[in-house]
Coordinates of N, CA and C in Angstrom, one line a residue:
X1 N 93.8 120.8 108.7 CA 94.2 121.0 107.4 C 93.1 121.6 106.5
X2 N 93.5 122.8 105.8 CA 92.5 123.2 104.9 C 92.9 122.9 103.5
X3 N 91.7 122.7 102.7 CA 91.9 122.6 101.3 C 91.5 123.8 100.5
X4 N 92.5 124.6 99.9 CA 92.2 125.8 99.2 C 92.1 125.3 97.7
X5 N 91.2 125.9 97.1 CA 90.8 125.7 95.6 C 91.4 126.8 94.8
X6 N 92.0 126.5 93.7 CA 92.8 127.4 92.8 C 91.9 127.6 91.6
X7 N 91.2 128.7 91.7 CA 90.2 128.8 90.5 C 90.8 129.1 89.1
X8 N 92.1 129.8 89.4 CA 92.7 130.2 88.0 C 93.6 129.1 87.5
X9 N 93.8 128.1 88.1 CA 94.6 127.2 87.6 C 96.1 127.2 88.0
X10 N 96.6 128.1 88.5 CA 97.9 128.6 88.8 C 98.5 128.2 90.1
X11 N 99.8 128.3 90.2 CA 100.5 128.0 91.4 C 100.6 129.4 92.1
X12 N 100.5 129.3 93.5 CA 100.6 130.6 94.2 C 101.8 131.2 94.1
X13 N 102.0 132.5 94.4 CA 103.3 133.3 94.2 C 104.4 132.7 94.9
X14 N 105.7 132.5 94.4 CA 106.6 132.1 95.2 C 107.8 133.2 95.3
X15 N 107.3 134.5 95.2 CA 108.3 135.7 95.1 C 109.0 135.7 96.5
X16 N 108.6 135.1 97.5 CA 109.1 135.4 98.7 C 110.2 134.2 99.1
X17 N 110.5 133.3 98.2 CA 111.2 132.1 98.4 C 112.5 132.2 97.7
X18 N 113.5 131.4 98.0 CA 114.9 131.4 97.5 C 114.9 130.9 96.0
X19 N 115.7 131.8 95.4 CA 116.1 131.4 94.0 C 117.1 130.3 93.7
X20 N 116.8 129.6 92.6 CA 117.8 128.5 92.1 C 118.9 129.1 91.7
X21 N 119.9 128.3 91.1 CA 121.3 128.8 90.7 C 121.0 129.6 89.4
X22 N 119.9 129.4 88.7 CA 119.7 130.3 87.5 C 118.8 131.6 87.7
X23 N 118.5 131.9 89.0 CA 117.8 133.0 89.3 C 116.3 132.7 89.4
X24 N 115.8 131.5 89.0 CA 114.4 131.2 89.1 C 114.2 130.4 90.5
X25 N 113.0 130.7 91.0 CA 112.6 129.9 92.2 C 112.5 128.3 91.8
X26 N 113.0 127.7 92.6 CA 113.1 126.1 92.4 C 111.7 125.6 92.0
X27 N 110.7 126.0 92.9 CA 109.3 125.5 92.7 C 108.7 126.1 91.4
X28 N 109.0 127.2 91.0 CA 108.6 127.9 89.7 C 109.2 127.3 88.5
X29 N 110.4 126.9 88.6 CA 111.2 126.2 87.6 C 110.6 124.7 87.3
X30 N 110.4 124.1 88.4 CA 109.9 122.6 88.3 C 108.4 122.6 87.8
X31 N 107.6 123.6 88.3 CA 106.3 123.7 87.6 C 106.2 124.1 86.3
X32 N 107.2 125.1 85.7 CA 107.1 125.4 84.4 C 107.5 124.3 83.5
X33 N 108.5 123.5 84.1 CA 109.2 122.4 83.2 C 108.0 121.3 83.2
X34 N 107.3 120.9 84.2 CA 106.3 120.0 84.1 C 105.2 120.3 83.2
X35 N 104.7 121.7 83.2 CA 103.7 122.2 82.3 C 104.1 122.1 80.9
X36 N 105.3 122.3 80.6 CA 105.9 122.3 79.3 C 105.8 120.8 78.7
X37 N 106.1 119.9 79.6 CA 105.8 118.4 79.1 C 104.5 118.0 79.1
X38 N 103.7 118.6 79.9 CA 102.3 118.4 80.0 C 101.7 118.8 78.5
X39 N 102.1 120.0 78.1 CA 101.5 120.4 76.8 C 101.7 119.6 75.7
X40 N 102.6 118.6 75.6 CA 102.9 117.7 74.6 C 101.8 116.6 74.6
X41 N 100.9 116.5 75.4 CA 99.9 115.5 75.2 C 99.3 114.9 76.6
X42 N 99.7 115.5 77.8 CA 99.3 115.3 79.1 C 100.3 114.8 80.0
X43 N 99.9 114.0 81.1 CA 100.7 113.9 82.2 C 102.1 113.2 81.6
X44 N 103.1 113.7 82.1 CA 104.4 113.3 81.5 C 104.8 112.0 82.0
X45 N 105.7 111.3 81.3 CA 106.3 109.9 81.6 C 107.6 110.3 82.4
X46 N 107.6 109.4 83.5 CA 108.9 109.7 84.3 C 110.2 109.6 83.4
X47 N 110.4 108.7 82.5 CA 111.4 108.7 81.8 C 111.7 109.8 81.0
X48 N 110.8 110.6 80.6 CA 111.1 111.8 79.9 C 111.5 113.1 80.6
X49 N 111.7 112.8 82.1 CA 112.2 114.1 82.9 C 113.7 114.0 82.8
X50 N 114.2 115.1 82.2 CA 115.6 115.4 82.1 C 116.3 116.2 83.0
X51 N 117.2 115.8 83.8 CA 117.8 116.8 84.7 C 118.3 118.2 84.2
X52 N 118.6 118.2 82.8 CA 118.9 119.5 82.3 C 117.6 120.4 82.2
X53 N 116.6 119.8 82.2 CA 115.4 120.7 82.3 C 115.1 121.4 83.5
X54 N 115.7 120.9 84.6 CA 115.4 121.5 85.8 C 116.8 121.9 86.6
X55 N 117.7 122.0 85.8 CA 119.2 122.1 86.2 C 119.3 123.1 87.5
X56 N 118.6 124.3 87.2 CA 118.8 125.2 88.5 C 118.1 124.8 89.8
X57 N 117.1 123.8 89.7 CA 116.3 123.5 90.8 C 116.6 122.1 91.2
X58 N 117.7 121.3 90.6 CA 117.8 120.0 90.7 C 118.1 119.7 92.2
X59 N 118.9 120.5 92.9 CA 119.3 120.0 94.2 C 118.2 120.1 95.1
X60 N 117.0 120.7 94.7 CA 115.9 120.9 95.6 C 114.8 119.9 95.2
X61 N 115.0 119.1 94.1 CA 114.0 118.3 93.7 C 113.9 116.7 94.1
X62 N 112.8 116.2 94.0 CA 112.7 114.6 94.3 C 111.7 114.1 93.3
X63 N 111.8 112.6 93.2 CA 110.9 112.0 92.6 C 110.3 110.8 93.5
X64 N 109.1 110.8 93.6 CA 108.3 109.7 94.6 C 107.6 108.7 93.7
X65 N 107.5 107.6 94.3 CA 106.8 106.5 93.7 C 105.7 105.9 94.6
X66 N 104.6 105.8 94.1 CA 103.5 105.2 95.0 C 103.5 103.7 94.9
X67 N 103.7 103.2 96.2 CA 103.9 101.7 96.2 C 102.6 101.1 97.1
X68 N 101.8 101.9 97.7 CA 100.5 101.5 98.1 C 99.6 102.5 98.1
X69 N 98.3 102.3 98.6 CA 97.2 103.2 98.3 C 97.6 104.6 99.0
X70 N 98.0 104.5 100.1 CA 98.4 105.8 100.9 C 100.1 105.9 101.2
X71 N 100.8 105.2 100.6 CA 102.2 105.1 100.7 C 103.0 105.4 99.5
X72 N 103.9 106.5 99.7 CA 104.8 106.7 98.6 C 106.2 106.9 99.1
X73 N 107.2 106.5 98.4 CA 108.5 106.5 98.8 C 109.4 107.4 97.7
X74 N 110.4 108.1 98.4 CA 111.4 108.8 97.6 C 112.3 107.8 96.8
X75 N 112.4 108.1 95.3 CA 113.2 107.2 94.6 C 114.5 108.0 94.2
X76 N 114.5 109.4 94.2 CA 115.6 110.1 94.0 C 115.3 111.5 94.7
X77 N 116.3 112.1 95.2 CA 116.1 113.4 95.9 C 117.6 114.1 95.8
X78 N 117.5 115.4 95.7 CA 118.6 116.3 95.5 C 119.5 116.3 96.8
X79 N 120.7 116.4 96.7 CA 121.7 116.6 97.9 C 121.3 117.7 98.9
X80 N 121.0 119.0 98.2 CA 120.7 120.1 99.0 C 119.4 119.8 99.9
X81 N 118.6 119.1 99.3 CA 117.3 118.8 100.1 C 117.5 117.8 101.1
X82 N 118.3 116.9 100.9 CA 118.8 115.9 101.9 C 119.4 116.5 103.2
X83 N 120.2 117.4 102.7 CA 121.0 118.3 103.8 C 120.1 119.0 104.6
X84 N 119.2 119.7 104.0 CA 118.3 120.6 104.6 C 117.3 119.9 105.6
X85 N 116.8 118.5 105.1 CA 116.1 117.7 106.0 C 116.8 117.0 107.1
X86 N 118.1 116.8 106.8 CA 118.9 116.1 107.7 C 118.9 114.6 107.5
X87 N 118.6 114.1 106.5 CA 118.6 112.5 106.3 C 118.7 112.4 104.7
X88 N 119.2 111.0 104.5 CA 119.3 110.6 103.1 C 117.7 110.1 102.8
X89 N 117.2 110.8 101.8 CA 115.8 110.6 101.6 C 115.7 109.2 100.6
X90 N 116.5 108.9 99.8 CA 116.2 107.8 98.8 C 115.8 106.5 99.6
X91 N 114.6 106.2 99.1 CA 114.0 104.8 99.8 C 113.2 105.2 101.1
X92 N 113.2 106.3 101.6 CA 112.3 106.6 102.7 C 111.0 107.0 102.3
X93 N 109.8 106.7 103.2 CA 108.6 107.0 102.8 C 108.4 108.7 102.9
X94 N 107.5 109.2 102.3 CA 107.3 110.6 102.3 C 106.8 111.0 103.6
X95 N 106.0 110.0 104.3 CA 105.5 110.4 105.5 C 106.5 110.5 106.6
X96 N 107.9 110.4 106.4 CA 108.9 110.4 107.4 C 109.2 111.9 107.6
X97 N 108.7 112.9 106.7 CA 108.9 114.3 106.8 C 107.9 114.9 107.8
X98 N 106.8 114.1 108.1 CA 105.7 114.7 108.8 C 105.5 114.0 110.2
X99 N 105.0 114.9 111.0 CA 104.6 114.4 112.4 C 103.5 113.5 112.3
X100 N 103.3 112.7 113.2 CA 102.1 111.7 113.2 C 100.8 112.3 113.0
X101 N 100.5 113.3 113.6 CA 99.1 114.0 113.3 C 99.1 114.5 111.9
X102 N 100.1 115.0 111.4 CA 100.2 115.6 110.0 C 100.2 114.3 108.9
X103 N 100.8 113.2 109.2 CA 100.6 112.1 108.5 C 99.2 111.6 108.0
X104 N 98.3 111.9 109.0 CA 96.9 111.6 108.7 C 96.3 112.4 107.7
X105 N 96.8 113.6 107.8 CA 96.3 114.7 106.8 C 97.0 114.5 105.3
X106 N 98.2 114.0 105.5 CA 98.8 113.7 104.1 C 98.1 112.6 103.5
X107 N 97.6 111.5 104.2 CA 97.0 110.5 103.6 C 95.8 110.8 102.9
X108 N 95.1 111.8 103.2 CA 94.0 112.3 102.6 C 94.2 113.2 101.2
X109 N 95.5 113.4 101.0 CA 95.9 114.1 99.8 C 96.7 113.4 98.7
X110 N 97.3 112.3 99.2 CA 98.2 111.6 98.3 C 97.4 110.9 97.2
X111 N 96.3 110.2 97.5 CA 95.6 109.5 96.3 C 95.0 110.6 95.4
X112 N 94.9 111.6 95.5 CA 94.3 112.6 94.5 C 95.4 112.9 93.7
X113 N 96.5 113.0 93.8 CA 97.8 113.2 92.9 C 97.8 112.1 91.8
X114 N 97.6 110.9 92.2 CA 97.6 109.7 91.2 C 96.3 109.4 90.6
X115 N 95.1 109.6 91.3 CA 93.9 109.1 90.9 C 93.2 110.0 90.1
X116 N 93.0 111.2 90.6 CA 92.3 112.4 89.8 C 92.7 112.6 88.3
X117 N 93.8 112.8 87.9 CA 95.0 113.1 88.8 C 95.1 114.8 89.1
X118 N 95.9 115.1 90.0 CA 95.8 116.4 90.5 C 97.3 117.0 90.7
X119 N 97.5 118.2 90.6 CA 98.7 119.0 91.0 C 98.6 119.3 92.4
X120 N 99.6 119.1 93.2 CA 99.5 119.3 94.8 C 100.6 120.4 95.2
X121 N 100.1 121.3 95.9 CA 101.0 122.3 96.5 C 100.7 122.3 98.0
X122 N 101.8 122.3 98.7 CA 101.7 122.1 100.3 C 102.4 123.4 100.8
X123 N 101.7 123.9 101.7 CA 102.4 125.0 102.6 C 102.7 124.3 103.9
X124 N 103.8 124.3 104.3 CA 104.2 123.4 105.6 C 104.9 124.3 106.7
X125 N 105.0 123.7 108.0 CA 105.6 124.5 109.0 C 106.0 123.4 110.0
X126 N 107.3 123.7 110.5 CA 107.9 122.9 111.6 C 107.9 124.1 112.7
X127 N 107.2 123.6 113.8 CA 106.9 124.4 115.1 C 108.5 124.6 115.8
X128 N 108.5 125.6 116.3 CA 109.8 126.0 117.1 C 109.7 125.2 118.3
X129 N 110.9 124.5 118.8 CA 111.0 123.9 120.0 C 112.4 123.8 120.4
X130 N 112.6 123.6 121.8 CA 114.1 123.2 122.1 C 115.2 124.4 121.8
X131 N 114.6 125.6 121.8 CA 115.7 126.7 121.2 C 115.6 126.8 119.7
X132 N 115.0 125.7 119.0 CA 115.1 125.8 117.4 C 113.9 126.7 117.0
X133 N 114.2 127.5 116.1 CA 113.0 128.6 115.5 C 112.1 127.7 114.7
X134 N 110.9 128.2 114.5 CA 110.0 127.4 113.6 C 110.6 127.8 112.1
X135 N 110.0 126.7 111.2 CA 110.6 126.8 110.0 C 109.4 126.6 108.9
X136 N 109.2 127.5 108.0 CA 108.2 127.5 106.9 C 108.7 126.8 105.6
X137 N 107.9 126.0 104.9 CA 108.4 125.7 103.7 C 107.3 125.3 102.8
X138 N 107.5 125.3 101.4 CA 106.4 124.9 100.4 C 107.0 123.7 99.5
X139 N 106.1 122.9 99.3 CA 106.5 121.5 98.4 C 105.3 121.6 97.3
X140 N 105.7 121.0 96.1 CA 104.9 120.7 95.1 C 105.1 119.4 94.8
X141 N 104.1 118.6 94.2 CA 104.1 117.3 93.8 C 103.2 117.1 92.7
X142 N 103.6 116.8 91.4 CA 103.1 116.9 90.1 C 103.2 115.5 89.5
X143 N 102.1 115.0 89.1 CA 101.8 113.6 88.6 C 102.7 113.2 87.4
X144 N 103.3 112.0 87.5 CA 104.0 111.3 86.4 C 103.5 110.0 86.0
X145 N 103.7 109.6 84.8 CA 103.3 108.3 84.4 C 104.6 107.3 84.6
X146 N 104.5 106.0 85.0 CA 105.4 105.1 84.9 C 105.5 104.4 83.7
X147 N 106.3 103.2 83.6 CA 106.7 102.5 82.3 C 105.3 101.9 81.8
X148 N 104.4 101.6 82.7 CA 103.1 100.9 82.2 C 102.1 101.9 81.7
X149 N 102.3 103.3 81.8 CA 101.4 104.2 81.5 C 100.4 104.7 82.6
X150 N 100.5 104.0 83.7 CA 99.7 104.3 84.8 C 100.4 105.4 85.6
X151 N 99.6 106.3 86.4 CA 100.1 107.5 87.0 C 100.7 106.9 88.5
X152 N 102.0 106.6 88.5 CA 102.6 106.0 89.7 C 103.6 106.8 90.4
X153 N 104.0 107.9 89.5 CA 105.1 108.6 90.3 C 104.8 110.2 90.3
X154 N 105.6 110.9 91.1 CA 105.3 112.4 90.9 C 106.6 113.1 91.2
X155 N 106.9 114.3 90.3 CA 107.9 115.0 90.5 C 107.7 116.2 91.4
X156 N 108.7 116.5 92.2 CA 108.4 117.4 93.3 C 109.6 118.3 93.7
X157 N 109.3 119.2 94.5 CA 110.5 120.1 95.1 C 110.0 120.7 96.4
X158 N 110.9 121.0 97.1 CA 110.6 121.6 98.5 C 111.5 123.0 98.6
X159 N 111.0 124.1 99.1 CA 111.7 125.2 99.3 C 111.4 125.7 100.6
X160 N 112.6 126.0 101.4 CA 112.4 126.5 102.8 C 112.4 128.0 102.6
X161 N 111.8 128.6 103.9 CA 111.6 130.1 103.7 C 113.0 130.7 103.6
X162 N 113.1 132.0 103.2 CA 114.5 132.5 103.0 C 115.5 132.6 104.1
X163 N 114.7 132.7 105.3 CA 115.7 132.8 106.6 C 116.1 131.6 107.1
X164 N 115.6 130.4 106.5 CA 116.0 129.0 107.0 C 117.1 128.4 106.3
X165 N 117.9 127.9 107.0 CA 119.0 127.1 106.2 C 118.8 125.7 106.2
X166 N 118.0 125.1 107.2 CA 117.7 123.6 107.3 C 116.6 123.4 108.4
X167 N 115.9 122.3 108.1 CA 115.1 121.8 109.1 C 115.7 121.0 110.2
X168 N 116.6 120.3 109.9 CA 117.5 119.6 110.8 C 117.9 120.4 111.9
X169 N 118.0 119.7 113.2 CA 118.5 120.3 114.3 C 119.1 119.3 115.2
X170 N 119.5 119.5 116.5 CA 120.0 118.5 117.3 C 119.1 117.3 117.5
X171 N 117.9 117.5 117.3 CA 117.0 116.3 117.3 C 116.1 116.3 116.1
X172 N 115.5 115.2 115.6 CA 114.8 115.1 114.5 C 113.7 116.2 114.6
X173 N 113.3 116.9 113.4 CA 112.2 117.7 113.4 C 111.4 117.4 112.1
X174 N 110.0 117.3 112.3 CA 109.3 117.1 111.2 C 108.2 118.3 110.9
X175 N 107.4 118.2 109.9 CA 106.6 119.2 109.5 C 105.2 118.8 110.3
X176 N 104.8 120.0 111.1 CA 103.7 119.9 112.0 C 102.5 120.3 111.5
X177 N 102.6 121.0 110.6 CA 101.3 121.9 110.0 C 101.4 121.8 108.5
X178 N 100.2 121.6 107.9 CA 100.2 121.5 106.4 C 98.8 122.0 105.9
X179 N 99.0 122.8 105.0 CA 98.0 123.2 104.0 C 97.8 122.9 102.8
X180 N 97.0 122.2 102.0 CA 97.0 121.5 100.6 C 96.2 122.3 99.7
X181 N 96.8 122.6 98.5 CA 96.0 123.0 97.4 C 96.3 122.0 96.3
X182 N 94.9 121.5 95.9 CA 94.8 120.6 94.8 C 94.2 121.3 93.6
X183 N 94.8 120.9 92.5 CA 94.3 121.3 91.2 C 94.1 120.1 90.3
X184 N 92.8 119.7 90.1 CA 92.8 118.5 89.1 C 93.0 119.0 87.6
X185 N 93.6 118.0 86.9 CA 94.0 118.2 85.6 C 93.6 117.0 84.7
X186 N 93.1 117.1 83.4 CA 93.0 116.1 82.5 C 94.2 115.3 82.3
X187 N 94.0 114.0 82.4 CA 95.2 113.0 82.2 C 95.8 113.1 80.8
X188 N 94.9 113.5 79.7 CA 95.4 113.5 78.4 C 94.9 114.8 77.9
X189 N 95.7 115.6 77.1 CA 95.3 116.8 76.4 C 95.8 116.8 74.9
X190 N 95.2 117.8 74.3 CA 95.6 118.0 72.8 C 97.1 118.5 72.9
X191 N 97.9 118.4 71.9 CA 99.2 118.9 71.8 C 99.1 120.5 71.9
X192 N 100.0 121.1 72.9 CA 100.0 122.6 73.0 C 99.1 123.1 74.1
X193 N 98.2 122.2 74.6 CA 97.2 122.6 75.8 C 98.0 122.5 77.0
X194 N 97.4 123.5 77.9 CA 97.9 123.7 79.2 C 96.6 123.6 80.2
X195 N 96.8 123.1 81.5 CA 95.7 122.9 82.4 C 95.4 124.1 83.2
X196 N 95.3 125.3 82.4 CA 94.9 126.6 83.0 C 93.5 126.6 83.3
X197 N 92.8 125.9 82.6 CA 91.3 126.0 82.9 C 90.8 124.7 83.5
X198 N 91.8 124.0 84.0 CA 91.2 122.7 84.6 C 90.3 123.0 85.9
X199 N 89.3 122.2 85.9 CA 88.3 122.4 86.9 C 89.0 122.0 88.3
X200 N 88.8 122.9 89.4 CA 89.4 122.5 90.7 C 88.7 121.5 91.3
X201 N 89.5 120.7 92.1 CA 88.9 119.6 92.9 C 87.8 120.0 93.8
X202 N 86.8 119.2 93.7 CA 85.6 119.4 94.6 C 85.5 118.3 95.5
X203 N 86.3 118.3 96.7 CA 86.2 117.1 97.6 C 86.7 115.9 97.0
X204 N 87.5 115.8 96.1 CA 88.1 114.6 95.4 C 86.9 113.9 94.5
X205 N 85.9 114.5 94.3 CA 84.7 113.9 93.5 C 84.6 114.4 92.0
X206 N 84.4 113.4 91.0 CA 84.3 114.1 89.7 C 82.7 114.6 89.6
X207 N 82.8 115.7 88.9 CA 81.6 116.4 88.8 C 80.8 115.7 87.7
X208 N 79.5 115.3 88.0 CA 78.7 114.7 86.9 C 78.4 115.6 85.9
X209 N 78.5 115.1 84.5 CA 78.0 116.0 83.4 C 76.8 115.2 82.6
X210 N 75.7 116.0 82.5 CA 74.4 115.3 81.7 C 74.9 114.8 80.2
X211 N 74.3 113.7 79.8 CA 74.4 113.3 78.5 C 73.7 114.2 77.6
X212 N 74.2 114.7 76.5 CA 73.5 115.2 75.5 C 73.8 114.6 74.1
X213 N 72.8 113.9 73.5 CA 73.0 113.2 72.3 C 73.3 114.4 71.1
X214 N 74.2 114.0 70.3 CA 74.4 114.9 69.2 C 73.4 115.1 68.1
X215 N 73.2 116.3 67.8 CA 72.2 116.7 66.7 C 72.5 116.3 65.3
X216 N 71.9 115.7 64.5 CA 72.1 115.4 63.2 C 72.2 116.7 62.4
X217 N 73.2 116.9 61.5 CA 73.3 118.0 60.6 C 72.3 118.3 59.8
X218 N 71.7 119.5 59.7 CA 70.6 120.0 59.0 C 70.7 119.7 57.6
X219 N 71.9 119.7 57.0 CA 72.1 119.8 55.5 C 71.9 118.4 55.0
X220 N 71.9 117.3 55.9 CA 71.8 115.9 55.3 C 70.2 115.5 55.1
X221 N 70.0 114.7 54.2 CA 68.5 114.2 54.2 C 68.7 112.7 53.8
X222 N 67.8 112.0 54.1 CA 67.6 110.5 53.8 C 67.3 110.0 52.3
X223 N 68.1 109.4 51.7 CA 67.7 109.0 50.3 C 67.4 107.5 50.2
X224 N 66.2 107.1 49.6 CA 66.0 105.8 49.3 C 66.7 105.2 48.2
X225 N 67.5 104.1 48.4 CA 68.3 103.7 47.4 C 67.5 102.7 46.6
X226 N 66.3 102.3 47.0 CA 65.5 101.5 46.0 C 64.7 102.1 45.0
X227 N 64.7 103.4 45.0 CA 63.9 104.0 44.0 C 64.8 104.6 42.8

């Protein structure tokens, strides 16, 4: 697995992928909706997610919840997404979509979404086998706060490549290859801000910043009150 750094803070082009019902790519619509909520003060709260805001992409969306350090489960998932994957996703662990070797790679990515926090973009591939063609897909996972204020959920979406109708075949098929792109963002921001200049993740470690004491304003002077 490779970790690509997004220096501009943007999500890679989705021009080659399927559009939602309103003409916008599902991943692009979900990303734009999340950023609109983020600009109102930081990581959005799950309760603030409105289906109307992502109506054109809703069938490709999901919400996951972190239930352990390396374990997240689907809480809701669009019907089209479930059909493409070939299973009902609600209640299933996210790792169920990945082959065993790729699950180990996923374990290194998931904590960053909730702890840094970070936006996560995955490029995925199911290898061709048993007469089934390979399938490429893209996934995004964007952090959300739970009712306690902690970052415990994520809003996501999956797009298959334009020529693929589904991942499911005569036998279960899972993602065999994964490339992750992580972008660290501040948990809270001023109203109207966007994480466009967010510092890209550096191996999941926060960059140390030297302490610089504030200088006293030059126009102030000390006055002895006893004189």
